[in-house]
GROMACS .gro file of C-alpha atoms in nm:
model
  435
    1MET     CA    1  -1.615   1.035  -0.672
    2PHE     CA    2  -1.816   0.737  -0.775
    3VAL     CA    3  -2.132   0.948  -0.792
    4ARG     CA    4  -1.990   1.203  -1.031
    5GLY     CA    5  -1.886   0.920  -1.259
    6GLY     CA    6  -2.220   0.751  -1.208
    7ALA     CA    7  -2.397   1.074  -1.290
    8ALA     CA    8  -2.219   1.074  -1.624
    9LEU     CA    9  -2.375   0.735  -1.691
   10ALA     CA   10  -2.712   0.874  -1.587
   11VAL     CA   11  -2.669   1.148  -1.847
   12LEU     CA   12  -2.644   0.881  -2.114
   13LEU     CA   13  -2.963   0.714  -2.001
   14VAL     CA   14  -3.156   1.039  -1.978
   15ALA     CA   15  -3.028   1.159  -2.317
   16ALA     CA   16  -3.174   0.849  -2.478
   17GLY     CA   17  -3.521   0.949  -2.373
   18GLY     CA   18  -3.609   1.125  -2.696
   19VAL     CA   19  -3.535   1.492  -2.627
   20GLY     CA   20  -3.608   1.750  -2.891
   21ALA     CA   21  -3.371   1.868  -3.161
   22TRP     CA   22  -3.347   2.212  -3.004
   23ILE     CA   23  -3.191   2.058  -2.693
   24TYR     CA   24  -2.942   1.864  -2.905
   25GLN     CA   25  -2.827   2.178  -3.082
   26SER     CA   26  -2.804   2.382  -2.763
   27LEU     CA   27  -2.613   2.124  -2.559
   28ASP     CA   28  -2.387   1.972  -2.821
   29GLY     CA   29  -2.134   2.252  -2.795
   30ASN     CA   30  -2.106   2.217  -2.417
   31ILE     CA   31  -1.912   1.891  -2.427
   32HIS     CA   32  -1.535   1.922  -2.425
   33SER     CA   33  -1.329   1.692  -2.646
   34ALA     CA   34  -0.983   1.558  -2.564
   35ASP     CA   35  -0.776   1.398  -2.839
   36ILE     CA   36  -0.576   1.116  -2.679
   37ASP     CA   37  -0.515   0.887  -2.976
   38ASP     CA   38  -0.150   0.988  -3.022
   39LYS     CA   39  -0.075   0.993  -2.647
   40LEU     CA   40  -0.133   0.628  -2.554
   41GLY     CA   41   0.162   0.468  -2.732
   42GLY     CA   42   0.167   0.132  -2.907
   43ASP     CA   43   0.222  -0.104  -2.613
   44ARG     CA   44  -0.143  -0.157  -2.528
   45PRO     CA   45  -0.357  -0.462  -2.444
   46ALA     CA   46  -0.512  -0.640  -2.741
   47ASN     CA   47  -0.885  -0.611  -2.804
   48MET     CA   48  -0.997  -0.960  -2.701
   49SER     CA   49  -1.370  -0.908  -2.758
   50PRO     CA   50  -1.455  -0.701  -3.067
   51GLY     CA   51  -1.793  -0.536  -3.030
   52SER     CA   52  -1.773  -0.489  -2.655
   53LYS     CA   53  -1.675  -0.153  -2.504
   54ASN     CA   54  -1.462  -0.056  -2.206
   55ILE     CA   55  -1.530   0.300  -2.094
   56LEU     CA   56  -1.313   0.468  -1.830
   57VAL     CA   57  -1.518   0.708  -1.617
   58VAL     CA   58  -1.326   0.967  -1.416
   59GLY     CA   59  -1.465   1.185  -1.140
   60SER     CA   60  -1.239   1.486  -1.195
   61ASP     CA   61  -1.128   1.679  -0.889
   62SER     CA   62  -0.974   1.972  -1.077
   63ARG     CA   63  -0.904   2.272  -0.853
   64ALA     CA   64  -0.942   2.520  -1.137
   65GLY     CA   65  -1.207   2.793  -1.149
   66ASP     CA   66  -1.512   2.738  -0.927
   67ASN     CA   67  -1.362   2.416  -0.793
   68GLY     CA   68  -1.070   2.592  -0.624
   69LYS     CA   69  -1.222   2.599  -0.275
   70TYR     CA   70  -1.235   2.219  -0.253
   71GLY     CA   71  -0.865   2.162  -0.199
   72LYS     CA   72  -0.649   2.462  -0.122
   73GLY     CA   73  -0.280   2.401  -0.176
   74LEU     CA   74  -0.334   2.144  -0.452
   75THR     CA   75  -0.184   2.262  -0.778
   76THR     CA   76  -0.244   1.959  -0.999
   77MET     CA   77  -0.552   1.804  -1.153
   78GLN     CA   78  -0.697   1.526  -0.939
   79SER     CA   79  -0.911   1.220  -1.007
   80ASP     CA   80  -1.139   1.153  -0.713
   81THR     CA   81  -1.291   0.838  -0.867
   82LEU     CA   82  -1.210   0.581  -1.132
   83MET     CA   83  -1.452   0.330  -1.281
   84VAL     CA   84  -1.440   0.101  -1.580
   85MET     CA   85  -1.773   0.023  -1.744
   86HIS     CA   86  -1.772  -0.287  -1.965
   87VAL     CA   87  -2.061  -0.305  -2.211
   88ALA     CA   88  -2.104  -0.653  -2.355
   89ALA     CA   89  -2.089  -0.704  -2.731
   90ASN     CA   90  -2.446  -0.839  -2.733
   91ARG     CA   91  -2.561  -0.537  -2.525
   92LYS     CA   92  -2.748  -0.769  -2.286
   93TRP     CA   93  -2.537  -0.695  -1.980
   94ALA     CA   94  -2.286  -0.449  -1.842
   95THR     CA   95  -2.049  -0.439  -1.546
   96VAL     CA   96  -1.915  -0.127  -1.374
   97VAL     CA   97  -1.596  -0.182  -1.172
   98SER     CA   98  -1.487   0.082  -0.922
   99LEU     CA   99  -1.111   0.120  -0.871
  100PRO     CA  100  -1.050   0.276  -0.527
  101ARG     CA  101  -0.839   0.588  -0.557
  102ASP     CA  102  -0.612   0.456  -0.280
  103SER     CA  103  -0.522   0.149  -0.486
  104TRP     CA  104  -0.143   0.096  -0.473
  105VAL     CA  105  -0.045   0.010  -0.831
  106GLY     CA  106   0.232   0.040  -1.085
  107ILE     CA  107   0.219   0.369  -1.275
  108PRO     CA  108   0.399   0.361  -1.611
  109ALA     CA  109   0.609   0.639  -1.759
  110CYS     CA  110   0.380   0.921  -1.874
  111ASP     CA  111   0.414   1.249  -2.060
  112ARG     CA  112   0.339   1.535  -1.823
  113GLY     CA  113   0.235   1.767  -2.102
  114ASN     CA  114   0.513   2.013  -2.022
  115GLY     CA  115   0.791   1.848  -2.220
  116THR     CA  116   0.900   1.612  -1.942
  117LYS     CA  117   0.822   1.249  -1.872
  118SER     CA  118   0.767   1.069  -1.542
  119THR     CA  119   0.950   0.750  -1.447
  120PRO     CA  120   0.769   0.420  -1.377
  121HIS     CA  121   0.692   0.377  -1.007
  122HIS     CA  122   0.431   0.251  -0.760
  123PHE     CA  123   0.182   0.484  -0.596
  124LYS     CA  124  -0.190   0.549  -0.554
  125ILE     CA  125  -0.376   0.500  -0.880
  126ASN     CA  126  -0.524   0.850  -0.877
  127GLU     CA  127  -0.175   0.999  -0.906
  128ALA     CA  128  -0.178   0.906  -1.276
  129PHE     CA  129  -0.433   1.179  -1.350
  130ALA     CA  130  -0.222   1.434  -1.163
  131ILE     CA  131   0.099   1.332  -1.341
  132GLY     CA  132  -0.052   1.356  -1.686
  133GLY     CA  133  -0.238   1.673  -1.591
  134THR     CA  134   0.070   1.863  -1.475
  135SER     CA  135   0.017   2.121  -1.748
  136GLY     CA  136  -0.359   2.136  -1.690
  137GLU     CA  137  -0.454   1.945  -2.005
  138VAL     CA  138  -0.730   1.686  -1.961
  139ALA     CA  139  -0.607   1.489  -2.262
  140GLU     CA  140  -0.266   1.428  -2.100
  141ALA     CA  141  -0.426   1.347  -1.764
  142ALA     CA  142  -0.665   1.101  -1.926
  143ALA     CA  143  -0.389   0.939  -2.131
  144CYS     CA  144  -0.174   0.867  -1.825
  145THR     CA  145  -0.475   0.732  -1.639
  146ILE     CA  146  -0.572   0.506  -1.929
  147ARG     CA  147  -0.216   0.374  -1.958
  148THR     CA  148  -0.214   0.301  -1.585
  149VAL     CA  149  -0.551   0.125  -1.589
  150GLU     CA  150  -0.457  -0.079  -1.894
  151LYS     CA  151  -0.125  -0.184  -1.739
  152ASN     CA  152  -0.287  -0.304  -1.419
  153THR     CA  153  -0.604  -0.460  -1.556
  154GLY     CA  154  -0.506  -0.591  -1.899
  155LEU     CA  155  -0.824  -0.431  -2.038
  156ARG     CA  156  -0.809  -0.217  -2.350
  157ILE     CA  157  -0.991   0.110  -2.284
  158ASP     CA  158  -1.203   0.224  -2.579
  159HIS     CA  159  -1.346   0.552  -2.445
  160PHE     CA  160  -1.324   0.783  -2.148
  161MET     CA  161  -1.540   1.050  -1.991
  162SER     CA  162  -1.473   1.289  -1.706
  163ILE     CA  163  -1.707   1.513  -1.506
  164ASP     CA  164  -1.618   1.756  -1.228
  165PHE     CA  165  -1.762   1.902  -0.905
  166GLN     CA  166  -1.971   2.178  -1.058
  167GLY     CA  167  -2.147   1.946  -1.301
  168PHE     CA  168  -2.240   1.713  -1.016
  169LYS     CA  169  -2.397   1.992  -0.811
  170GLY     CA  170  -2.592   2.121  -1.109
  171MET     CA  171  -2.741   1.780  -1.181
  172VAL     CA  172  -2.850   1.734  -0.820
  173ASN     CA  173  -3.001   2.081  -0.810
  174ALA     CA  174  -3.193   2.020  -1.133
  175LEU     CA  175  -3.360   1.731  -0.952
  176ASP     CA  176  -3.440   1.951  -0.648
  177GLY     CA  177  -3.201   1.751  -0.436
  178ILE     CA  178  -3.157   1.388  -0.334
  179GLU     CA  179  -3.278   1.226  -0.012
  180VAL     CA  180  -3.012   1.064   0.208
  181CYS     CA  181  -3.046   0.898   0.548
  182PRO     CA  182  -2.722   0.908   0.750
  183GLU     CA  183  -2.741   0.694   1.063
  184THR     CA  184  -2.519   0.932   1.261
  185ALA     CA  185  -2.446   1.303   1.251
  186ILE     CA  186  -2.164   1.407   1.016
  187HIS     CA  187  -1.928   1.696   1.087
  188ASP     CA  188  -1.646   1.709   0.834
  189LYS     CA  189  -1.444   2.026   0.785
  190LYS     CA  190  -1.260   1.889   0.483
  191ALA     CA  191  -1.589   1.817   0.304
  192HIS     CA  192  -1.748   2.141   0.432
  193LEU     CA  193  -2.032   1.937   0.580
  194ASP     CA  194  -2.249   1.954   0.892
  195MET     CA  195  -2.545   1.717   0.896
  196GLU     CA  196  -2.765   1.572   1.166
  197ALA     CA  197  -2.867   1.206   1.162
  198GLY     CA  198  -3.184   1.100   0.982
  199CYS     CA  199  -3.342   1.130   0.638
  200GLN     CA  200  -3.310   1.468   0.464
  201THR     CA  201  -3.286   1.613   0.114
  202VAL     CA  202  -2.948   1.753   0.016
  203LYS     CA  203  -2.845   1.981  -0.269
  204ASP     CA  204  -2.581   2.242  -0.352
  205GLU     CA  205  -2.273   2.226  -0.127
  206LYS     CA  206  -2.436   1.985   0.117
  207ALA     CA  207  -2.491   1.724  -0.157
  208LEU     CA  208  -2.133   1.761  -0.270
  209GLY     CA  209  -2.005   1.741   0.086
  210TYR     CA  210  -2.208   1.428   0.155
  211VAL     CA  211  -2.055   1.232  -0.132
  212ARG     CA  212  -1.707   1.368  -0.059
  213THR     CA  213  -1.702   1.302   0.315
  214ARG     CA  214  -1.471   1.024   0.419
  215TYR     CA  215  -1.288   1.056   0.750
  216SER     CA  216  -1.591   1.154   0.958
  217VAL     CA  217  -1.812   0.859   0.866
  218GLY     CA  218  -1.780   0.486   0.934
  219ASP     CA  219  -1.424   0.356   0.922
  220GLY     CA  220  -1.297   0.660   0.733
  221SER     CA  221  -1.188   0.457   0.433
  222ASP     CA  222  -1.227   0.526   0.063
  223LEU     CA  223  -1.408   0.192   0.037
  224GLY     CA  224  -1.676   0.309   0.278
  225ARG     CA  225  -1.718   0.626   0.078
  226ILE     CA  226  -1.758   0.427  -0.244
  227GLY     CA  227  -2.047   0.234  -0.086
  228ARG     CA  228  -2.225   0.558   0.013
  229GLN     CA  229  -2.166   0.703  -0.330
  230GLN     CA  230  -2.311   0.396  -0.500
  231GLU     CA  231  -2.629   0.438  -0.294
  232PHE     CA  232  -2.642   0.807  -0.382
  233MET     CA  233  -2.596   0.732  -0.751
  234GLU     CA  234  -2.881   0.483  -0.749
  235ALA     CA  235  -3.107   0.740  -0.582
  236LEU     CA  236  -3.003   1.006  -0.835
  237ALA     CA  237  -3.074   0.779  -1.132
  238ALA     CA  238  -3.413   0.675  -0.990
  239LYS     CA  239  -3.519   1.035  -0.929
  240ALA     CA  240  -3.397   1.141  -1.273
  241GLN     CA  241  -3.625   0.883  -1.437
  242LYS     CA  242  -3.927   1.015  -1.245
  243LYS     CA  243  -3.862   1.389  -1.247
  244LEU     CA  244  -3.707   1.467  -1.584
  245THR     CA  245  -4.034   1.463  -1.772
  246SER     CA  246  -4.053   1.833  -1.856
  247PRO     CA  247  -3.825   2.006  -2.109
  248THR     CA  248  -3.720   2.262  -1.847
  249ALA     CA  249  -3.608   2.008  -1.589
  250LEU     CA  250  -3.440   1.794  -1.852
  251TYR     CA  251  -3.254   2.089  -1.999
  252GLY     CA  252  -3.125   2.205  -1.659
  253PHE     CA  253  -2.997   1.858  -1.580
  254LEU     CA  254  -2.826   1.805  -1.913
  255ASP     CA  255  -2.690   2.160  -1.931
  256SER     CA  256  -2.508   2.118  -1.600
  257ALA     CA  257  -2.381   1.774  -1.693
  258THR     CA  258  -2.256   1.853  -2.040
  259LYS     CA  259  -2.079   2.175  -1.937
  260SER     CA  260  -1.865   1.972  -1.699
  261LEU     CA  261  -1.821   1.672  -1.927
  262THR     CA  262  -1.502   1.591  -2.117
  263THR     CA  263  -1.479   1.283  -2.339
  264ASP     CA  264  -1.254   1.135  -2.604
  265LYS     CA  265  -1.321   1.280  -2.946
  266ASP     CA  266  -1.537   0.987  -3.059
  267LEU     CA  267  -1.787   1.045  -2.775
  268ALA     CA  268  -1.775   1.426  -2.779
  269GLY     CA  269  -2.128   1.511  -2.884
  270ILE     CA  270  -2.492   1.451  -2.799
  271THR     CA  271  -2.535   1.220  -3.099
  272PRO     CA  272  -2.261   0.967  -3.007
  273LEU     CA  273  -2.358   0.983  -2.639
  274THR     CA  274  -2.719   0.921  -2.727
  275GLY     CA  275  -2.615   0.627  -2.942
  276LEU     CA  276  -2.431   0.474  -2.649
  277ALA     CA  277  -2.724   0.549  -2.420
  278SER     CA  278  -2.961   0.369  -2.653
  279GLU     CA  279  -2.742   0.060  -2.624
  280LEU     CA  280  -2.739   0.084  -2.245
  281LYS     CA  281  -3.110   0.149  -2.212
  282GLY     CA  282  -3.201  -0.203  -2.318
  283ILE     CA  283  -2.990  -0.371  -2.049
  284PRO     CA  284  -3.209  -0.516  -1.769
  285SER     CA  285  -3.138  -0.373  -1.425
  286ASP     CA  286  -3.056  -0.718  -1.288
  287ARG     CA  287  -2.780  -0.753  -1.546
  288LEU     CA  288  -2.614  -0.422  -1.469
  289ALA     CA  289  -2.361  -0.508  -1.198
  290PHE     CA  290  -2.169  -0.259  -0.983
  291LEU     CA  291  -1.850  -0.404  -0.835
  292THR     CA  292  -1.542  -0.287  -0.651
  293VAL     CA  293  -1.220  -0.458  -0.753
  294PRO     CA  294  -1.135  -0.717  -0.481
  295ASN     CA  295  -0.878  -0.567  -0.247
  296TYR     CA  296  -0.735  -0.562   0.104
  297GLY     CA  297  -0.548  -0.312   0.319
  298ARG     CA  298  -0.184  -0.277   0.214
  299GLU     CA  299  -0.097  -0.279   0.583
  300ALA     CA  300  -0.112  -0.661   0.563
  301ASP     CA  301   0.194  -0.651   0.336
  302VAL     CA  302   0.358  -0.328   0.451
  303PRO     CA  303   0.275  -0.268   0.820
  304THR     CA  304   0.363   0.103   0.800
  305ASP     CA  305   0.109   0.170   0.523
  306LYS     CA  306  -0.228   0.215   0.687
  307ALA     CA  307  -0.374   0.437   0.413
  308ASN     CA  308  -0.376   0.233   0.092
  309VAL     CA  309  -0.522  -0.087  -0.050
  310VAL     CA  310  -0.381  -0.346  -0.288
  311TRP     CA  311  -0.581  -0.552  -0.530
  312GLN     CA  312  -0.650  -0.907  -0.424
  313TYR     CA  313  -0.513  -1.181  -0.648
  314PRO     CA  314  -0.607  -1.405  -0.820
  315GLN     CA  315  -0.961  -1.262  -0.782
  316ALA     CA  316  -0.880  -0.924  -0.941
  317ALA     CA  317  -0.705  -1.092  -1.234
  318ASP     CA  318  -0.997  -1.332  -1.282
  319LEU     CA  319  -1.239  -1.038  -1.289
  320PHE     CA  320  -1.048  -0.847  -1.554
  321THR     CA  321  -0.973  -1.159  -1.759
  322SER     CA  322  -1.345  -1.234  -1.773
  323LEU     CA  323  -1.431  -0.883  -1.885
  324ALA     CA  324  -1.154  -0.885  -2.145
  325ALA     CA  325  -1.308  -1.203  -2.288
  326ASP     CA  326  -1.659  -1.050  -2.266
  327LYS     CA  327  -1.776  -1.300  -2.005
  328GLU     CA  328  -2.036  -1.189  -1.753
  329VAL     CA  329  -1.914  -1.180  -1.392
  330ASP     CA  330  -2.114  -1.339  -1.110
  331LYS     CA  331  -2.097  -1.069  -0.844
  332LYS     CA  332  -2.199  -1.292  -0.552
  333ALA     CA  333  -1.953  -1.564  -0.650
  334LEU     CA  334  -1.671  -1.309  -0.684
  335GLU     CA  335  -1.747  -1.162  -0.342
  336ALA     CA  336  -1.759  -1.509  -0.186
  337ARG     CA  337  -1.418  -1.599  -0.331
  338SER     CA  338  -1.275  -1.272  -0.202
  339LYS     CA  339  -1.358  -1.323   0.166
  340ASN     CA  340  -1.027  -1.490   0.252
  341PRO     CA  341  -0.744  -1.304   0.077
  342VAL     CA  342  -0.399  -1.453   0.030
  343TYR     CA  343  -0.170  -1.171   0.139
  344ALA     CA  344   0.136  -1.118  -0.079
  345SER     CA  345   0.356  -1.099   0.230
  346THR     CA  346   0.264  -1.458   0.324
  347ILE     CA  347   0.390  -1.594  -0.009
  348ARG     CA  348   0.756  -1.701   0.008
  349VAL     CA  349   0.913  -1.681  -0.338
  350ARG     CA  350   1.244  -1.807  -0.477
  351VAL     CA  351   1.343  -1.635  -0.802
  352LEU     CA  352   1.555  -1.811  -1.063
  353ASN     CA  353   1.710  -1.657  -1.372
  354GLY     CA  354   1.638  -1.869  -1.677
  355THR     CA  355   1.739  -1.614  -1.938
  356GLY     CA  356   2.117  -1.649  -1.916
  357LYS     CA  357   2.141  -1.271  -1.882
  358PRO     CA  358   2.305  -1.154  -1.558
  359GLY     CA  359   2.087  -0.966  -1.307
  360GLU     CA  360   1.741  -1.071  -1.431
  361ALA     CA  361   1.655  -1.263  -1.114
  362ALA     CA  362   1.761  -0.969  -0.897
  363LYS     CA  363   1.541  -0.727  -1.093
  364ALA     CA  364   1.241  -0.957  -1.070
  365ALA     CA  365   1.304  -1.009  -0.699
  366GLU     CA  366   1.304  -0.635  -0.639
  367ALA     CA  367   0.974  -0.602  -0.828
  368LEU     CA  368   0.824  -0.872  -0.609
  369ARG     CA  369   0.946  -0.708  -0.288
  370THR     CA  370   0.792  -0.379  -0.405
  371ALA     CA  371   0.464  -0.565  -0.453
  372GLY     CA  372   0.483  -0.697  -0.098
  373TYR     CA  373   0.605  -1.055  -0.156
  374THR     CA  374   0.858  -1.226   0.068
  375VAL     CA  375   1.160  -1.316  -0.147
  376VAL     CA  376   1.367  -1.591   0.017
  377GLY     CA  377   1.643  -1.614  -0.240
  378THR     CA  378   1.761  -1.581  -0.599
  379GLY     CA  379   1.970  -1.798  -0.828
  380ASN     CA  380   2.014  -1.936  -1.177
  381ALA     CA  381   1.784  -2.193  -1.334
  382PRO     CA  382   1.950  -2.500  -1.491
  383GLY     CA  383   1.957  -2.429  -1.864
  384GLY     CA  384   1.792  -2.142  -2.046
  385THR     CA  385   1.420  -2.100  -2.090
  386GLY     CA  386   1.214  -1.887  -2.321
  387LYS     CA  387   0.910  -1.881  -2.094
  388THR     CA  388   0.845  -1.751  -1.748
  389SER     CA  389   0.700  -2.012  -1.514
  390VAL     CA  390   0.569  -2.054  -1.160
  391ALA     CA  391   0.614  -2.390  -0.985
  392PHE     CA  392   0.488  -2.496  -0.644
  393PRO     CA  393   0.490  -2.798  -0.414
  394GLN     CA  394   0.178  -2.966  -0.284
  395GLY     CA  395  -0.023  -2.744  -0.050
  396LEU     CA  396   0.077  -2.408  -0.199
  397ASP     CA  397  -0.163  -2.396  -0.493
  398GLN     CA  398  -0.348  -2.085  -0.370
  399GLN     CA  399  -0.025  -1.894  -0.309
  400ALA     CA  400   0.110  -1.995  -0.649
  401LYS     CA  401  -0.209  -1.890  -0.828
  402ALA     CA  402  -0.203  -1.556  -0.652
  403LEU     CA  403   0.152  -1.493  -0.777
  404ALA     CA  404   0.101  -1.628  -1.130
  405SER     CA  405  -0.211  -1.414  -1.180
  406ARG     CA  406   0.006  -1.104  -1.145
  407LEU     CA  407   0.237  -1.216  -1.423
  408PRO     CA  408   0.085  -1.171  -1.770
  409LYS     CA  409   0.028  -1.502  -1.954
  410VAL     CA  410   0.180  -1.717  -1.679
  411ARG     CA  411   0.013  -2.019  -1.516
  412ALA     CA  412   0.118  -2.201  -1.199
  413THR     CA  413   0.218  -2.568  -1.222
  414GLN     CA  414   0.259  -2.816  -0.938
  415ASP     CA  415   0.603  -2.973  -0.927
  416PRO     CA  416   0.681  -3.260  -0.687
  417ALA     CA  417   1.046  -3.159  -0.696
  418ALA     CA  418   0.976  -2.795  -0.598
  419ALA     CA  419   1.130  -2.673  -0.273
  420PRO     CA  420   0.889  -2.720   0.020
  421GLY     CA  421   0.712  -2.411   0.152
  422VAL     CA  422   0.831  -2.199  -0.138
  423VAL     CA  423   0.683  -2.087  -0.471
  424THR     CA  424   0.948  -2.078  -0.743
  425LEU     CA  425   0.940  -1.810  -1.012
  426THR     CA  426   1.166  -1.878  -1.308
  427VAL     CA  427   1.224  -1.566  -1.514
  428GLY     CA  428   1.220  -1.634  -1.887
  429GLU     CA  429   1.275  -1.419  -2.195
  430ASN     CA  430   0.904  -1.326  -2.194
  431PHE     CA  431   0.900  -1.193  -1.838
  432ASP     CA  432   0.704  -0.867  -1.848
  433GLY     CA  433   0.711  -0.750  -1.491
  434VAL     CA  434   0.458  -0.773  -1.207
  435ARG     CA  435   0.116  -0.613  -1.226
   0.00000   0.00000   0.00000
């Protein structure tokens, strides 16, 4: 959930408040460390902005131990939320991007931790955590998730942190609950929640149920839940700043959080977390942006899929390209540009093979169909080419940009000789698949 991830960020801010050495010593051993350095492979995005940091925050939905009652029948580790927090190199701004768990993306081959390896395929983004966590190891689950996020965003992930159900409840309880104001009554068996409408303070199972509920509120989407969780997180952070003034309250909050916190080895400790918190503490609130990656319902491309979302291009690519280059994102401008999505299914693509190797156009065409594009034909390009290119006739610039933004290092070019009504993709030697 977004809130559990957001609560992990709140821990950083609270930890920077100057707690005593006795708290450091007591809590330092609570944090679990996962060594992922040798599990990510060498084919990773380059670090385009030295000094900045990209931190992957995972709301872990593990069904082990006390968490077992929240999903009977599930045998794998689950990630209920994914966020990427980009901290600028100058430490004057930060952007947190939520990646809906129902995002339909390409998942690369991953080690399952049991001696087997998965095959590349498309599915919901949260499956990556389950694939890597087949053996129950957080390090493997995190590694597969990082590889998936890097593949689909082009961002190089520097750190990760994960926090689970029990840690979330403990933090809320240490604050004596959080006030929420549902407009309608909520009755959700899956989230173990029964609430009447109106403002009320929630804690324990009710707090957890409130941030987990999905199908019984609003449109039942994961996007709607993310919005509620963002509001809850803001309320939690605000109350933490006001209430955690006594050592007892502070210790209870941090004890719950750190016991349920797993990070990469470089962040595994109160000292490194406090160092990061000190950097975050100086960022003005108006320069801390919370975004959701631009997206639309996959049903627009695949009518039978009413459950998932796909990222909206070129807006999603522009967002991640900006963060990779350490450029601050204008949230309002991004949202304005995302109001009228160009659906992949409305883009008619002709695929030409410019490599001279048989079958390359057919493989690229299949990748495009999987991504929802309408492929109208394949063929061979005249002469060989070392570069992949996208060409379009007048009037199809938006469609061409949407396609090109999903192809790493490819730009769309208008060509008066291009076939009318069709965007032409020429596959070159550097073709690296479709994001």
